[in-house]
Amino acid sequence: MPRYKAGASRGQALVALSPILFPLTLYLKPRSRGRVSLARLAALSNFGVLAQPCFGRPGVRSMSYSSVALNQYLVRHTISGAAADYLRQAHAGLARDIGTGGYACVVTEYQSRKMGVTVNTESRTHESVYAIHLDFDGRVEAFFEQPPAVDCRRATKRGHSRLINYVPDMLILSDAGPYVAQVKPERELLSKVAQSKDWIQEADGTIRDLAAERAFKHLALPHVVVSTASLNKLRAANISLLLQSLEYGAADDALKEASAAFLTDHPITRLQDLVEHLGLVDYTPLLNLIARHQLFTDLSSFSLTE
């Protein structure tokens, strides 16, 4: 895997990480006898310096999500009948070829560490970014793009309804149960809310596709609408980098202890300061610790590549 060398100047090879010149804040992961108290971490989180707490179990590489794993998930969540059949069909393959939906799109391929396969999406700006977030989310066991179509009745402009085949963007197997998701640009969603009674916006800003919800009701599968406004591109770029750092292997105990000792005396510090204190020649071991939740940062506010 590429090593992200300290001291590399900007503009060199993409495999190098240029020096971090901004105040990137890192925190020691609290232990049961943690030197950094949970109360202190909670207080600091109000300033937006802590990473979001659900990053998954990225330290374990999986092969493709197996039928055995799926069956265990079905038993664990007591899913049977038509809903179980739907999940098995999604596991078996895509409902349709990517890029054949009858509208202009940019087909992308994302190498998912969690799924162990290439995830195909129809957009670089929303579906692909959403897949990256799912790959690093500890609440998500697996996810499948382009799950099976369902019959969906949508309202027409003349007040009638028509039956269509609806294919969600993703089926997600979360630790709270499975659900399907539709990912769209915020502007497009607001336009749909204004023009169709199938779409509503709740007081908290949540947008719902009522027609899709009705279509999945018989399967007892919740349907959620994901807006691009909720997807942070900077966070997605940082996650991609952290997932690559996991190829480095597990960090040694000496590095973790040295990092912990320095952060005990300097709870808030720049990544470069920590690198220099430890005498490291590249950032990869520390990125690896962030990916494994031994160090924390706000992935939505600070770039790990600048």
Tab-separated table of N, CA and C in Angstrom, residues 4 17-18 20 22 24-26 48-52 55 58 110 129 132-133 135-136 231-246 271 284 286-292 296-306:
chain	number	residue	atom	x	y	z
A	4	TYR	N	2.261	7.319	3.489
A	4	TYR	CA	2.002	8.749	3.474
A	4	TYR	C	3.114	9.461	4.229
A	17	LEU	N	1.358	11.964	1.400
A	17	LEU	CA	0.527	12.884	2.177
A	17	LEU	C	1.344	14.123	2.479
A	18	SER	N	0.895	15.264	1.971
A	18	SER	CA	1.625	16.511	2.209
A	18	SER	C	1.533	16.910	3.671
A	20	ILE	N	0.651	18.403	7.171
A	20	ILE	CA	-0.593	18.981	7.676
A	20	ILE	C	-0.266	20.293	8.363
A	22	PHE	N	-2.511	22.697	9.225
A	22	PHE	CA	-3.599	23.286	9.993
A	22	PHE	C	-3.693	22.570	11.330
A	24	LEU	N	-4.933	20.190	13.264
A	24	LEU	CA	-5.719	18.963	13.324
A	24	LEU	C	-5.705	18.436	14.748
A	25	THR	N	-6.870	18.251	15.329
A	25	THR	CA	-6.929	17.822	16.723
A	25	THR	C	-7.139	16.330	16.829
A	26	LEU	N	-6.382	15.701	17.719
A	26	LEU	CA	-6.435	14.262	17.940
A	26	LEU	C	-6.697	13.993	19.411
A	48	GLY	N	-16.885	20.593	18.027
A	48	GLY	CA	-16.794	19.926	16.738
A	48	GLY	C	-15.441	19.323	16.434
A	49	VAL	N	-14.699	18.920	17.461
A	49	VAL	CA	-13.363	18.410	17.217
A	49	VAL	C	-13.264	16.896	17.306
A	50	LEU	N	-14.317	16.252	17.739
A	50	LEU	CA	-14.271	14.790	17.823
A	50	LEU	C	-14.878	14.159	16.588
A	51	ALA	N	-14.361	13.017	16.225
A	51	ALA	CA	-14.935	12.296	15.098
A	51	ALA	C	-16.284	11.721	15.478
A	52	GLN	N	-17.138	11.520	14.499
A	52	GLN	CA	-18.419	10.890	14.767
A	52	GLN	C	-18.165	9.477	15.261
A	55	PHE	N	-17.774	4.242	13.481
A	55	PHE	CA	-16.921	3.998	12.344
A	55	PHE	C	-16.825	2.525	11.959
A	58	PRO	N	-13.537	-1.611	10.905
A	58	PRO	CA	-12.789	-1.685	9.668
A	58	PRO	C	-11.483	-2.447	9.775
A	110	TYR	N	-16.793	1.412	-6.702
A	110	TYR	CA	-16.143	1.649	-5.418
A	110	TYR	C	-15.726	0.315	-4.816
A	129	VAL	N	-20.638	8.527	-2.598
A	129	VAL	CA	-20.278	9.086	-1.293
A	129	VAL	C	-21.034	8.359	-0.179
A	132	ILE	N	-19.391	5.049	0.608
A	132	ILE	CA	-18.176	5.212	1.421
A	132	ILE	C	-18.538	5.378	2.889
A	133	HIS	N	-19.572	6.179	3.177
A	133	HIS	CA	-20.015	6.352	4.559
A	133	HIS	C	-20.497	5.025	5.151
A	135	ASP	N	-19.544	2.093	4.334
A	135	ASP	CA	-18.404	1.193	4.480
A	135	ASP	C	-17.695	1.399	5.814
A	136	PHE	N	-17.808	2.596	6.381
A	136	PHE	CA	-17.081	2.931	7.601
A	136	PHE	C	-18.000	3.086	8.804
A	231	LEU	N	-24.535	14.404	3.311
A	231	LEU	CA	-23.333	13.650	2.971
A	231	LEU	C	-22.152	14.602	2.848
A	232	ASN	N	-21.174	14.437	3.695
A	232	ASN	CA	-20.022	15.323	3.726
A	232	ASN	C	-18.915	14.757	2.828
A	233	LYS	N	-18.579	15.492	1.764
A	233	LYS	CA	-17.567	15.011	0.813
A	233	LYS	C	-16.184	14.943	1.442
A	234	LEU	N	-15.875	15.897	2.310
A	234	LEU	CA	-14.582	15.878	2.979
A	234	LEU	C	-14.455	14.638	3.854
A	235	ARG	N	-15.516	14.336	4.581
A	235	ARG	CA	-15.514	13.139	5.424
A	235	ARG	C	-15.319	11.887	4.573
A	236	ALA	N	-16.000	11.836	3.428
A	236	ALA	CA	-15.873	10.669	2.547
A	236	ALA	C	-14.442	10.517	2.051
A	237	ALA	N	-13.793	11.624	1.697
A	237	ALA	CA	-12.404	11.564	1.233
A	237	ALA	C	-11.482	11.083	2.356
A	238	ASN	N	-11.715	11.562	3.570
A	238	ASN	CA	-10.911	11.125	4.708
A	238	ASN	C	-11.117	9.645	5.001
A	239	ILE	N	-12.368	9.193	4.916
A	239	ILE	CA	-12.662	7.779	5.160
A	239	ILE	C	-11.929	6.908	4.150
A	240	SER	N	-11.932	7.309	2.885
A	240	SER	CA	-11.237	6.533	1.854
A	240	SER	C	-9.765	6.390	2.196
A	241	LEU	N	-9.158	7.475	2.664
A	241	LEU	CA	-7.749	7.445	3.051
A	241	LEU	C	-7.521	6.523	4.244
A	242	LEU	N	-8.394	6.599	5.236
A	242	LEU	CA	-8.240	5.762	6.428
A	242	LEU	C	-8.403	4.292	6.102
A	243	LEU	N	-9.333	3.971	5.211
A	243	LEU	CA	-9.519	2.577	4.824
A	243	LEU	C	-8.264	2.047	4.142
A	244	GLN	N	-7.605	2.890	3.339
A	244	GLN	CA	-6.348	2.469	2.717
A	244	GLN	C	-5.268	2.233	3.768
A	245	SER	N	-5.267	3.044	4.816
A	245	SER	CA	-4.231	2.907	5.841
A	245	SER	C	-4.313	1.585	6.578
A	246	LEU	N	-5.477	0.942	6.541
A	246	LEU	CA	-5.628	-0.333	7.233
A	246	LEU	C	-4.805	-1.441	6.584
A	271	LEU	N	-1.603	16.865	14.183
A	271	LEU	CA	-1.095	15.568	13.758
A	271	LEU	C	0.400	15.655	13.472
A	284	THR	N	1.365	7.209	7.997
A	284	THR	CA	0.531	6.005	7.865
A	284	THR	C	0.203	5.332	9.196
A	286	LEU	N	-0.183	6.572	12.136
A	286	LEU	CA	-1.163	7.351	12.891
A	286	LEU	C	-2.524	7.353	12.202
A	287	LEU	N	-2.521	7.361	10.872
A	287	LEU	CA	-3.799	7.236	10.159
A	287	LEU	C	-4.432	5.891	10.492
A	288	ASN	N	-3.588	4.888	10.608
A	288	ASN	CA	-4.064	3.558	10.968
A	288	ASN	C	-4.713	3.571	12.350
A	289	LEU	N	-4.112	4.308	13.297
A	289	LEU	CA	-4.689	4.399	14.643
A	289	LEU	C	-6.022	5.134	14.625
A	290	ILE	N	-6.145	6.157	13.783
A	290	ILE	CA	-7.426	6.864	13.652
A	290	ILE	C	-8.475	5.917	13.089
A	291	ALA	N	-8.093	5.148	12.075
A	291	ALA	CA	-9.032	4.208	11.457
A	291	ALA	C	-9.489	3.136	12.442
A	292	ARG	N	-8.620	2.784	13.379
A	292	ARG	CA	-8.951	1.753	14.365
A	292	ARG	C	-9.484	2.335	15.675
A	296	PHE	N	-8.767	10.075	17.689
A	296	PHE	CA	-9.982	10.654	17.126
A	296	PHE	C	-9.703	12.018	16.510
A	297	THR	N	-10.453	12.316	15.473
A	297	THR	CA	-10.434	13.631	14.865
A	297	THR	C	-11.805	13.886	14.251
A	298	ASP	N	-12.057	15.090	13.834
A	298	ASP	CA	-13.312	15.430	13.187
A	298	ASP	C	-13.120	15.302	11.682
A	299	LEU	N	-13.544	14.185	11.126
A	299	LEU	CA	-13.326	13.907	9.714
A	299	LEU	C	-14.121	14.835	8.800
A	300	SER	N	-15.122	15.478	9.356
A	300	SER	CA	-15.961	16.374	8.549
A	300	SER	C	-15.422	17.800	8.490
A	301	SER	N	-14.425	18.112	9.311
A	301	SER	CA	-13.910	19.489	9.376
A	301	SER	C	-12.453	19.616	8.952
A	302	PHE	N	-11.671	18.556	9.130
A	302	PHE	CA	-10.242	18.625	8.848
A	302	PHE	C	-9.871	17.640	7.762
A	303	SER	N	-9.121	18.101	6.779
A	303	SER	CA	-8.644	17.216	5.711
A	303	SER	C	-7.377	16.497	6.159
A	304	LEU	N	-7.303	15.212	5.879
A	304	LEU	CA	-6.113	14.442	6.198
A	304	LEU	C	-5.096	14.452	5.058
A	305	THR	N	-5.404	15.152	3.975
A	305	THR	CA	-4.530	15.130	2.798
A	305	THR	C	-3.987	16.501	2.451
A	306	GLU	N	-4.163	17.487	3.296
A	306	GLU	CA	-3.648	18.828	2.999
A	306	GLU	C	-2.738	19.306	4.126
